[in-house]
Each structure stands twice: as structure tokens, then as C-alpha cells.
Amino acid sequence: MNNSIIQIQNLKFNWDKSKVPFIIIPELEVLKSEHLLIKGDSGSGKTTFLNLISGVLPLSSGEIKILGENLVDVSSSKRDAIRANHMGVIFQMFNLIPYLSVIENVLIPIHFSEVKKNKIRAKGIGPKEEAIRLLTELGLQQKEIHEKKVTELSVGQQQRVAAARALIGSPEIILADEPTSALDENNSMRFLDLLLEECKKNNSTLLYVSHDSRIHQKFQQSISIHDFTEDMPIAEKTKKEAVVCS
Amino acid sequence: MFIIKLALKSLLNRKFTVALTIFSIAISITLLLGVERIRIGLENSFSNTISGTDLVVGARTGDEQLLLSTVFHIGMVSNNISWHSYEDIAANELIDWTIPISMGDSHEGFSVIGTNEDYFTHYQFANKQHLQFQEGKAFHETFDAVLGADVAASHEYKIGDEIVINHGSGDIAFHDHGDKPFHVTGILQRTGTPVDQTIHVSLEGIEAIHIDWVDGMPDKHMHFSAEEVEHLHLEPEYITAFLVGLKNRTDVLTVQRQINTNKSEPLTAVMPGITLQRLWNMMGKIETALLIVSGFVAIAGLIGMLVALLTGVNERRREMAILRSVGASPLKIFGLISSESIVITMWGIAMGIAFVFLLLQLAKPILETQYGIYLNPSGISLQEIYIIGTVIILGILIGIIPGYKIYKYSLLDGMTVKM
Ligand SMILES: Nc1ncnc2c1ncn2[C@@H]1O[C@H](COP(=O)(O)OP(=O)(O)OP(=O)(O)O)[C@@H](O)[C@H]1O
Ligand SMILES: [Mg+2]
């Protein structure tokens, strides 16, 4: 069966290779259209973990397979291509390029990926219509917003534009790194619901980082990456790390 | 291509900083090329302090010394040329014209030279320009004088004014020729050469004021008035030097050899252009100083650009993280940042070149009339191409620095940009 989107084996990472790794994941599999919540204290390595999956950071040991392709084996330009073609990313903040309009920001991924472009074409519409469709579904239907300067948007609106950019071209994997931490509770929930709904429609796999435990029940799977202190014995670390629950 | 479009939009977005950066580069280019142009102009003007003259002839002495005294009126040659030798040589059929020059007197620190009217027809300076009169005309009478532009300006002399010539050079006169004043008949246009600081009178005039002098002093027993002296035979016995123009320039070495081996008295003939060039090279320090100044100007401009670019780098890390997240390779990001810098450099250089030509065009009349600096009117010189090329290369190298910094960040910055 090939429903597996992300497969991780024996992943260990530390910035300084000579030190004990702070991210240790013996095994993790994320299936197609599965929604995974990643929890962990501040500084525990959640962002770093997403960077490893997206291929921005090269990993030091273990393996990560994305759609069957092992990131360890491929060149960095191939990792860039995998990210461009199969992933969409939402950051915590500063998601948008300030000198581009809302629509232009949403369309950025199209310029870096023929795969995404072709997926839109297969739907029989153009990239711009697709961008408008996504923005509308995310609650940004007003025409004047589309041509606005992104600096004139509220933070919540900016995050929805970022979501549209991540979703355009229906990538298999959406990585979201605490995208609601700058939003109030109501908006956070609304944002998350919209994102989950869009991911479902696209059959996208979602990796969602948050330290808000209340959203737990909205995800099929969750892992927590713990914050280990340097002086803890390794044995204890391995026991505590990467608890996978369902 | 998207990256290029992005670079342009980002430049537009920062138009104020970008414009200032371009402007600062333009200014350094302007100064660099301007200084270079003026340096070449100075050198050319110096080498062409006298032009169109094939040989300068004086009593046997060093080449530089002869030229400094005859053309710049600096120092004196101790020996004279007899009028006979002069006439002999002037009769040489290879020679087109000669201008006799007699020196030794002064007026208020300006040198007085005795010559004939050929001076005004044959003397040339800069790019073979002839002397021209602002006012009046050449001398005709024994006590007529033609003033250089600076001489006239310094005392606001007008046509018809009387001037008294001092014996010897220098400001302090021990004896003057107050009994025989000269009248201004003409004022020359400014040349930017020592001609401006010269008073020209006829050889007869020089002879007339010295005819009743002995050993550099007025004769105690004999005195002629200005009227009386006019009736005397005023052909000089000696002159200090003379300028030679040949019918055919290619004969210059032949004539020079003939004069240098002259039997009747020892003479020296020098080619002014070559000797002036040699003198300029002896003053090479000026040139080095100008070059060093230009170099520092350029370095300052490029450092200014680097500062402007590096300030932008941190602001743009977020942008780069976004581009990385959609799959842009670090190399593309490097290209984006570097190409922006290169565009800025190129614009700066283009604007600088435009500025320099505009400014030189505006400054040209002033430089020519006031300072006698004639700028090369033709297009861009090889030297300037080297300069522009060097700046382009340095600009590109400097543009690569922020590109490289961003490149390194972009390898590490992933989801969050920590600032
Ligand atoms: N570029 C880097 N170089 C070296 N160490 C880094 C770098 N980025 C992060 N770290 C370290 O790696 C660890 C994990 O950082 P990371 O950003 O992944 O934490 P996080 O779980 O995302 O925290 P938060 O919830 O605050 O975002 C931290 O201890 C941090 O000090
Ligand atoms: Mg984080």
C-alpha cells in the first residue's frame, strides 16, 4: 500500500553534530490526508523538525522519506524541487512579501513549480482564478483586498493569505508552524477550521505545530517533541521523546 | 523571469534608498572620471603651453632650463644669441618663420619680453590656437606694449595707459626706465599660459630703453630722451632666444642638429613638446596625488554602496525565508540579491558618466578661459574605459557580498526568521 506520505526512521538531529541530539524520532509515518499535530515546549525543536521535513535543513542521521523519496539521498536542489512541487508552508508571521499585492503573494509558488501550475490547469482554470477562489474560501472574497498592499491587511487576514499561498496548486503536504499564535482565540479557531477544511478538500496531509492543547481533538494524530536538558542521561531521553498517540 | 521581476519590484519598493545608493555611486564615478579628465587636461595643457613651435633656440644651456626661461619665464639663461647668428639661422630655407625673444626686464613682477609682430601671427598654444586680442592691436611704435590678460586685469590697465618698465626681474626694482614709459596698445585674450603674465614690447623698445645704459646701470655721461632715441639705429645686438617654425615638421631633427652644431656660437635647440612632457613627468607627483585622490573617492563610493546594501540584507531575510519555503534554491536567492546590487551599480555608473559629461560641458568654458585647461573633446579614452571597467568589477564583487550573506542565511533560515 502506498498511502504513506512521510516516513521517518531513526531521525536524530542537533545543530552541533558533536552534541547529543535534541530531536530523536525512532519512527513516524504520516498517511495521505492525515492531520498531524506537533506539540512541544518552546525551544524543543518543532520548527527545526519542520525544516528537516521541508528539506531546508539537511539531516545529520536517520532518514526522512517524502512521497517515497529519501531526503538523505537527494541533492539539495532536488530537496528544493520536492518542496516546491509537493509542499506548502505557513509561518508563524511575516508570511508575505511586502512589495507584492495579495494576489501576487498567493501566486508565488506557481512561479517555482510546474507541477503546481499543471495541477491548476488540470482543473480547467487559470492560476489567478484559483488564487481568487482560495482567498474567497478563506473568507477574503472582497475584490479590493486582492489588489491591496499586504501591509494594509490585519494579521488575521495576512495569515489567511499565507494559507491560500500554501494551498495553491494542491500540494500533498502542508506545513504550518504556529500560524495562529498572533491571532486571538476566536480567529485562531476559525483559521484552523478553514485550513482543515481546505486540506480535506485537497486530500492534503497537514503538519500543524501548536502548543495549544485544546485543539488536540481536531487531529487524527499528534506527537510531542520534548525539551530535553543537556544533563539528562540519554536513556531517559529516548524514553520520553516523540510520543506518538492517536 | 519571475526572479528578475521580483528584483525590479523590490528595487521599486525601496526606491528612496536605491536612488540614494545610485546617486552616491554616480557621484564617485563623476569625481573619478572628472578628476581623470582634468588630470589629462592639465597634462595636455601643460604639454601644449606652447604649440606649433618646432624648436626653441637659445645660447648653449640645458634643455629644461632653456624652456623654463623662454616659455615660463622662470630663471634666466646667462648667455645671449648675437643678432647675426639669429639672422643667419632664420635665413635657413627649411625654416618657415622665427620669433625673436629678448628678456630681462619686468613690470610689477610680470616679465617683459621684446619681440616682433611675428609673435602675434605665429605664436600658438593649446590645440594650435593663435593669440587673440581682447582689445586694441599689436605694437607698432617703439614704446607700444601689448599686455597679457592677467597683467591687464591685475591693474585694470586700459588701452592708452602708461607703464614703466623696471630693469631686471622681480618685484623690487633698483632701477627703472621711468624716463621712457610705454603705452598700452593691445590686451590679449586669456590663454591660461604664461603669456597671460607677460608684457610684450618690440625689440626696438627694449633696445631703446637700454641704449644709454652701461653694465646694467644708467650711463652717467650719456642720456637720450624718448624722442631722441626714436631717431637712433635700434637694431638689437643680442636677443635671448628665438622660436622656430619649420616649413616641414619632418625636418625638425635636421634643423635641430644644424643649430646645435652651429660654428659661430654655441647654441641649444629643443623641441618644446618633448621637453614639456619631460618636465611634466618630473612633476609626476601631482599626477600621483590626483590618482590617489580619485582612488579614495571611488573606494568611498563603493563602501557607501556596500553599507546601503548590507542594511537591506537583514530586512530582507524574511523575504528570503518565504522564497526558500516555496522552493527557491539558495543559489537563486543569491542571484536575486546580487543582480539587484549589480543593477544598482550599473545605474550608478551610467548616471555618473552622464553627470561627468554634463558637468564638463558646463565647466568647459570656465576651464578653458580661466585656467587654460583644454579637456579632451573626443569620446571616452582607454584610461577611462579601464576606470569604468574596474568600478564595474568592484561593484559586482561588492554586490556579491550581500548576496553571499543572504545565501548563507538562507541555508539556515527556515520557518522562522529570528530577528
Ligand atoms: N540556526 C540555529 N542554529 C543553532 N541553533 C538553533 C538554530 N535555530 C534554532 N536553534 C536551537 O534549536 C533549538 C530548537 O529551536 P526551534 O526553533 O526548533 O524551537 P521551537 O520548538 O520551534 O520553539 P518555539 O515554540 O519557540 O518556536 C533551540 O534550542 C534553539 O536554540
Ligand atoms: Mg518554532
PDB file of C-alpha atoms in Angstrom, chain A residues 10-211:
ATOM      1  CA  ASN A  10      15.801   6.929  13.364  1.00  0.00           C
ATOM      2  CA  LEU A  11      15.833  10.656  12.938  1.00  0.00           C
ATOM      3  CA  LYS A  12      18.370  12.371  15.172  1.00  0.00           C
ATOM      4  CA  PHE A  13      19.313  15.977  14.910  1.00  0.00           C
ATOM      5  CA  ASN A  14      21.431  18.559  16.601  1.00  0.00           C
ATOM      6  CA  TRP A  15      22.857  21.751  15.189  1.00  0.00           C
ATOM      7  CA  ASP A  16      26.186  20.799  16.652  1.00  0.00           C
ATOM      8  CA  LYS A  17      26.819  17.251  15.466  1.00  0.00           C
ATOM      9  CA  SER A  18      29.197  16.591  18.346  1.00  0.00           C
ATOM     10  CA  LYS A  19      26.438  17.153  20.894  1.00  0.00           C
ATOM     11  CA  VAL A  20      23.631  14.813  21.914  1.00  0.00           C
ATOM     12  CA  PRO A  21      20.718  15.182  19.501  1.00  0.00           C
ATOM     13  CA  PHE A  22      17.682  17.078  20.804  1.00  0.00           C
ATOM     14  CA  ILE A  23      15.300  15.738  18.195  1.00  0.00           C
ATOM     15  CA  ILE A  24      15.083  11.990  18.287  1.00  0.00           C
ATOM     16  CA  ILE A  25      12.313  10.219  16.369  1.00  0.00           C
ATOM     17  CA  PRO A  26      12.773   6.465  16.067  1.00  0.00           C
ATOM     18  CA  GLU A  27       9.818   6.010  13.753  1.00  0.00           C
ATOM     19  CA  LEU A  28       6.948   8.043  12.391  1.00  0.00           C
ATOM     20  CA  GLU A  29       4.613   7.565   9.471  1.00  0.00           C
ATOM     21  CA  VAL A  30       2.123  10.148   8.234  1.00  0.00           C
ATOM     22  CA  LEU A  31      -0.503   8.976   5.779  1.00  0.00           C
ATOM     23  CA  LYS A  32      -2.211  10.690   2.932  1.00  0.00           C
ATOM     24  CA  SER A  33      -4.727  13.352   4.071  1.00  0.00           C
ATOM     25  CA  GLU A  34      -3.813  12.713   7.679  1.00  0.00           C
ATOM     26  CA  HIS A  35      -3.662  15.725  10.004  1.00  0.00           C
ATOM     27  CA  LEU A  36      -0.789  15.647  12.477  1.00  0.00           C
ATOM     28  CA  LEU A  37      -0.453  17.983  15.442  1.00  0.00           C
ATOM     29  CA  ILE A  38       3.087  18.677  16.617  1.00  0.00           C
ATOM     30  CA  LYS A  39       3.370  19.817  20.217  1.00  0.00           C
ATOM     31  CA  GLY A  40       6.305  20.717  22.391  1.00  0.00           C
ATOM     32  CA  ASP A  41       7.695  23.395  24.633  1.00  0.00           C
ATOM     33  CA  SER A  42       9.297  26.464  23.280  1.00  0.00           C
ATOM     34  CA  GLY A  43      12.775  25.679  22.089  1.00  0.00           C
ATOM     35  CA  SER A  44      12.133  21.962  21.948  1.00  0.00           C
ATOM     36  CA  GLY A  45      12.751  21.789  18.200  1.00  0.00           C
ATOM     37  CA  LYS A  46       9.351  21.927  16.487  1.00  0.00           C
ATOM     38  CA  THR A  47      10.425  24.487  13.904  1.00  0.00           C
ATOM     39  CA  THR A  48      13.658  22.637  13.372  1.00  0.00           C
ATOM     40  CA  PHE A  49      11.698  19.445  12.782  1.00  0.00           C
ATOM     41  CA  LEU A  50       9.556  21.128  10.098  1.00  0.00           C
ATOM     42  CA  ASN A  51      12.713  22.493   8.479  1.00  0.00           C
ATOM     43  CA  LEU A  52      14.062  18.956   8.278  1.00  0.00           C
ATOM     44  CA  ILE A  53      10.889  17.690   6.635  1.00  0.00           C
ATOM     45  CA  SER A  54      10.749  20.559   4.180  1.00  0.00           C
ATOM     46  CA  GLY A  55      14.352  19.864   3.277  1.00  0.00           C
ATOM     47  CA  VAL A  56      15.598  23.349   4.166  1.00  0.00           C
ATOM     48  CA  LEU A  57      17.925  21.785   6.716  1.00  0.00           C
ATOM     49  CA  PRO A  58      19.977  18.723   5.798  1.00  0.00           C
ATOM     50  CA  LEU A  59      19.624  15.985   8.396  1.00  0.00           C
ATOM     51  CA  SER A  60      22.571  14.540  10.203  1.00  0.00           C
ATOM     52  CA  SER A  61      21.371  10.980  10.764  1.00  0.00           C
ATOM     53  CA  GLY A  62      18.385   8.782  10.064  1.00  0.00           C
ATOM     54  CA  GLU A  63      16.067   9.107   7.122  1.00  0.00           C
ATOM     55  CA  ILE A  64      13.038  11.067   6.014  1.00  0.00           C
ATOM     56  CA  LYS A  65      11.063   9.839   3.033  1.00  0.00           C
ATOM     57  CA  ILE A  66       8.716  12.262   1.344  1.00  0.00           C
ATOM     58  CA  LEU A  67       6.408  10.575  -1.182  1.00  0.00           C
ATOM     59  CA  GLY A  68       8.859   7.713  -1.266  1.00  0.00           C
ATOM     60  CA  GLU A  69      11.870   9.945  -1.960  1.00  0.00           C
ATOM     61  CA  ASN A  70      14.591   9.782   0.692  1.00  0.00           C
ATOM     62  CA  LEU A  71      15.790  13.290   1.540  1.00  0.00           C
ATOM     63  CA  VAL A  72      19.150  11.942   2.666  1.00  0.00           C
ATOM     64  CA  ASP A  73      19.930  10.548  -0.758  1.00  0.00           C
ATOM     65  CA  VAL A  74      18.993  13.520  -2.880  1.00  0.00           C
ATOM     66  CA  SER A  75      20.835  16.714  -3.645  1.00  0.00           C
ATOM     67  CA  SER A  76      19.836  19.975  -2.062  1.00  0.00           C
ATOM     68  CA  SER A  77      18.399  21.232  -5.351  1.00  0.00           C
ATOM     69  CA  LYS A  78      16.248  18.093  -5.531  1.00  0.00           C
ATOM     70  CA  ARG A  79      15.076  18.795  -1.972  1.00  0.00           C
ATOM     71  CA  ASP A  80      14.195  22.327  -3.118  1.00  0.00           C
ATOM     72  CA  ALA A  81      12.239  20.854  -6.003  1.00  0.00           C
ATOM     73  CA  ILE A  82      10.356  18.420  -3.764  1.00  0.00           C
ATOM     74  CA  ARG A  83       9.415  21.316  -1.519  1.00  0.00           C
ATOM     75  CA  ALA A  84       8.390  23.489  -4.458  1.00  0.00           C
ATOM     76  CA  ASN A  85       6.246  20.795  -6.056  1.00  0.00           C
ATOM     77  CA  HIS A  86       4.709  18.953  -3.125  1.00  0.00           C
ATOM     78  CA  MET A  87       4.611  21.243  -0.130  1.00  0.00           C
ATOM     79  CA  GLY A  88       3.006  24.431   1.058  1.00  0.00           C
ATOM     80  CA  VAL A  89       4.340  26.294   4.068  1.00  0.00           C
ATOM     81  CA  ILE A  90       2.750  28.736   6.521  1.00  0.00           C
ATOM     82  CA  PHE A  91       4.964  30.548   9.028  1.00  0.00           C
ATOM     83  CA  GLN A  92       4.117  31.975  12.377  1.00  0.00           C
ATOM     84  CA  MET A  93       4.256  35.530  10.983  1.00  0.00           C
ATOM     85  CA  PHE A  94       5.838  37.615   8.244  1.00  0.00           C
ATOM     86  CA  ASN A  95       4.457  35.307   5.616  1.00  0.00           C
ATOM     87  CA  LEU A  96       4.087  37.819   2.838  1.00  0.00           C
ATOM     88  CA  ILE A  97       6.421  39.734   0.581  1.00  0.00           C
ATOM     89  CA  PRO A  98       5.676  43.365   1.365  1.00  0.00           C
ATOM     90  CA  TYR A  99       6.086  44.783  -2.123  1.00  0.00           C
ATOM     91  CA  LEU A 100       3.758  42.333  -3.819  1.00  0.00           C
ATOM     92  CA  SER A 101      -0.039  42.542  -3.796  1.00  0.00           C
ATOM     93  CA  VAL A 102      -2.228  39.940  -2.087  1.00  0.00           C
ATOM     94  CA  ILE A 103      -2.838  38.066  -5.337  1.00  0.00           C
ATOM     95  CA  GLU A 104       0.818  38.199  -6.312  1.00  0.00           C
ATOM     96  CA  ASN A 105       1.774  36.761  -2.942  1.00  0.00           C
ATOM     97  CA  VAL A 106      -0.633  33.874  -3.351  1.00  0.00           C
ATOM     98  CA  LEU A 107       0.751  33.175  -6.818  1.00  0.00           C
ATOM     99  CA  ILE A 108       4.443  32.998  -5.798  1.00  0.00           C
ATOM    100  CA  PRO A 109       4.576  29.158  -5.612  1.00  0.00           C
ATOM    101  CA  ILE A 110       3.281  28.889  -9.184  1.00  0.00           C
ATOM    102  CA  HIS A 111       6.467  30.539 -10.434  1.00  0.00           C
ATOM    103  CA  PHE A 112       8.599  27.922  -8.759  1.00  0.00           C
ATOM    104  CA  SER A 113       6.677  24.794  -9.663  1.00  0.00           C
ATOM    105  CA  GLU A 114       5.428  23.477 -12.978  1.00  0.00           C
ATOM    106  CA  VAL A 115       3.727  20.665 -11.043  1.00  0.00           C
ATOM    107  CA  LYS A 116       1.552  23.082  -9.110  1.00  0.00           C
ATOM    108  CA  LYS A 117       0.820  25.079 -12.230  1.00  0.00           C
ATOM    109  CA  ASN A 118      -0.243  21.987 -14.127  1.00  0.00           C
ATOM    110  CA  LYS A 119      -2.488  20.846 -11.294  1.00  0.00           C
ATOM    111  CA  ILE A 120      -4.385  24.120 -11.568  1.00  0.00           C
ATOM    112  CA  ARG A 121      -4.529  23.842 -15.342  1.00  0.00           C
ATOM    113  CA  ALA A 122      -5.956  20.340 -14.991  1.00  0.00           C
ATOM    114  CA  LYS A 123      -8.901  21.913 -13.192  1.00  0.00           C
ATOM    115  CA  GLY A 124      -9.512  23.945 -16.328  1.00  0.00           C
ATOM    116  CA  ILE A 125      -8.860  27.347 -14.739  1.00  0.00           C
ATOM    117  CA  GLY A 126      -6.024  29.803 -14.624  1.00  0.00           C
ATOM    118  CA  PRO A 127      -3.758  30.422 -11.611  1.00  0.00           C
ATOM    119  CA  LYS A 128      -5.326  33.785 -10.896  1.00  0.00           C
ATOM    120  CA  GLU A 129      -8.849  32.378 -10.742  1.00  0.00           C
ATOM    121  CA  GLU A 130      -7.578  29.632  -8.465  1.00  0.00           C
ATOM    122  CA  ALA A 131      -5.957  32.208  -6.190  1.00  0.00           C
ATOM    123  CA  ILE A 132      -9.194  34.185  -6.028  1.00  0.00           C
ATOM    124  CA  ARG A 133     -11.158  31.007  -5.362  1.00  0.00           C
ATOM    125  CA  LEU A 134      -8.869  30.067  -2.458  1.00  0.00           C
ATOM    126  CA  LEU A 135      -8.946  33.566  -0.991  1.00  0.00           C
ATOM    127  CA  THR A 136     -12.727  33.544  -1.215  1.00  0.00           C
ATOM    128  CA  GLU A 137     -12.984  30.185   0.517  1.00  0.00           C
ATOM    129  CA  LEU A 138     -10.740  31.514   3.245  1.00  0.00           C
ATOM    130  CA  GLY A 139     -13.091  34.448   3.745  1.00  0.00           C
ATOM    131  CA  LEU A 140     -11.231  37.064   1.719  1.00  0.00           C
ATOM    132  CA  GLN A 141     -13.760  37.426  -1.075  1.00  0.00           C
ATOM    133  CA  GLN A 142     -13.673  41.247  -1.377  1.00  0.00           C
ATOM    134  CA  LYS A 143     -12.090  42.268  -4.656  1.00  0.00           C
ATOM    135  CA  GLU A 144     -10.347  45.305  -3.193  1.00  0.00           C
ATOM    136  CA  ILE A 145      -8.461  43.117  -0.740  1.00  0.00           C
ATOM    137  CA  HIS A 146      -6.939  41.134  -3.591  1.00  0.00           C
ATOM    138  CA  GLU A 147      -5.122  44.100  -5.030  1.00  0.00           C
ATOM    139  CA  LYS A 148      -4.266  45.632  -1.680  1.00  0.00           C
ATOM    140  CA  LYS A 149      -0.776  46.053  -0.365  1.00  0.00           C
ATOM    141  CA  VAL A 150      -0.197  43.262   2.106  1.00  0.00           C
ATOM    142  CA  THR A 151       0.970  45.732   4.739  1.00  0.00           C
ATOM    143  CA  GLU A 152      -2.562  47.138   4.789  1.00  0.00           C
ATOM    144  CA  LEU A 153      -4.039  43.833   5.952  1.00  0.00           C
ATOM    145  CA  SER A 154      -4.724  42.768   9.517  1.00  0.00           C
ATOM    146  CA  VAL A 155      -2.584  39.952  10.893  1.00  0.00           C
ATOM    147  CA  GLY A 156      -5.505  37.539  10.644  1.00  0.00           C
ATOM    148  CA  GLN A 157      -6.058  38.480   7.023  1.00  0.00           C
ATOM    149  CA  GLN A 158      -2.343  38.090   6.322  1.00  0.00           C
ATOM    150  CA  GLN A 159      -2.363  34.581   7.775  1.00  0.00           C
ATOM    151  CA  ARG A 160      -5.304  33.653   5.539  1.00  0.00           C
ATOM    152  CA  VAL A 161      -3.403  34.937   2.517  1.00  0.00           C
ATOM    153  CA  ALA A 162      -0.479  32.784   3.670  1.00  0.00           C
ATOM    154  CA  ALA A 163      -2.798  29.792   3.881  1.00  0.00           C
ATOM    155  CA  ALA A 164      -4.003  30.452   0.349  1.00  0.00           C
ATOM    156  CA  ARG A 165      -0.395  30.547  -0.811  1.00  0.00           C
ATOM    157  CA  ALA A 166       0.349  27.259   0.921  1.00  0.00           C
ATOM    158  CA  LEU A 167      -2.755  25.645  -0.587  1.00  0.00           C
ATOM    159  CA  ILE A 168      -2.419  26.859  -4.160  1.00  0.00           C
ATOM    160  CA  GLY A 169      -1.581  24.067  -6.583  1.00  0.00           C
ATOM    161  CA  SER A 170      -2.937  21.489  -4.080  1.00  0.00           C
ATOM    162  CA  PRO A 171       0.386  20.272  -2.663  1.00  0.00           C
ATOM    163  CA  GLU A 172       0.375  16.872  -0.909  1.00  0.00           C
ATOM    164  CA  ILE A 173       1.856  18.290   2.266  1.00  0.00           C
ATOM    165  CA  ILE A 174       1.012  21.471   4.172  1.00  0.00           C
ATOM    166  CA  LEU A 175       3.435  22.553   6.886  1.00  0.00           C
ATOM    167  CA  ALA A 176       2.080  25.113   9.323  1.00  0.00           C
ATOM    168  CA  ASP A 177       4.335  26.469  12.075  1.00  0.00           C
ATOM    169  CA  GLU A 178       2.150  28.006  14.773  1.00  0.00           C
ATOM    170  CA  PRO A 179       0.242  30.037  12.207  1.00  0.00           C
ATOM    171  CA  THR A 180      -2.290  31.325  14.758  1.00  0.00           C
ATOM    172  CA  SER A 181      -0.026  32.401  17.585  1.00  0.00           C
ATOM    173  CA  ALA A 182      -0.532  36.055  16.677  1.00  0.00           C
ATOM    174  CA  LEU A 183      -4.329  35.706  16.482  1.00  0.00           C
ATOM    175  CA  ASP A 184      -6.939  35.891  19.223  1.00  0.00           C
ATOM    176  CA  GLU A 185      -8.779  32.752  20.283  1.00  0.00           C
ATOM    177  CA  ASN A 186     -11.833  33.140  18.047  1.00  0.00           C
ATOM    178  CA  ASN A 187      -9.798  33.930  14.982  1.00  0.00           C
ATOM    179  CA  SER A 188      -7.404  31.087  15.757  1.00  0.00           C
ATOM    180  CA  MET A 189     -10.208  28.588  15.778  1.00  0.00           C
ATOM    181  CA  ARG A 190     -11.778  29.986  12.639  1.00  0.00           C
ATOM    182  CA  PHE A 191      -8.427  29.921  10.885  1.00  0.00           C
ATOM    183  CA  LEU A 192      -7.736  26.353  11.922  1.00  0.00           C
ATOM    184  CA  ASP A 193     -11.184  25.189  10.823  1.00  0.00           C
ATOM    185  CA  LEU A 194     -10.794  26.823   7.430  1.00  0.00           C
ATOM    186  CA  LEU A 195      -7.356  25.299   6.985  1.00  0.00           C
ATOM    187  CA  LEU A 196      -8.515  21.816   7.995  1.00  0.00           C
ATOM    188  CA  GLU A 197     -11.463  22.069   5.641  1.00  0.00           C
ATOM    189  CA  GLU A 198      -9.292  23.081   2.685  1.00  0.00           C
ATOM    190  CA  CYS A 199      -6.802  20.305   3.434  1.00  0.00           C
ATOM    191  CA  LYS A 200      -9.642  17.796   3.475  1.00  0.00           C
ATOM    192  CA  LYS A 201     -10.907  19.020   0.094  1.00  0.00           C
ATOM    193  CA  ASN A 202      -7.442  18.663  -1.393  1.00  0.00           C
ATOM    194  CA  ASN A 203      -6.625  15.427   0.417  1.00  0.00           C
ATOM    195  CA  SER A 204      -3.554  17.221   1.686  1.00  0.00           C
ATOM    196  CA  THR A 205      -1.531  15.979   4.605  1.00  0.00           C
ATOM    197  CA  LEU A 206      -1.230  18.639   7.287  1.00  0.00           C
ATOM    198  CA  LEU A 207       1.597  19.013   9.795  1.00  0.00           C
ATOM    199  CA  TYR A 208       0.461  21.615  12.252  1.00  0.00           C
ATOM    200  CA  VAL A 209       2.645  22.992  15.036  1.00  0.00           C
ATOM    201  CA  SER A 210       0.895  24.407  18.063  1.00  0.00           C
ATOM    202  CA  HIS A 211       1.286  24.466  21.792  1.00  0.00           C
TER     203      HIS A 211
END
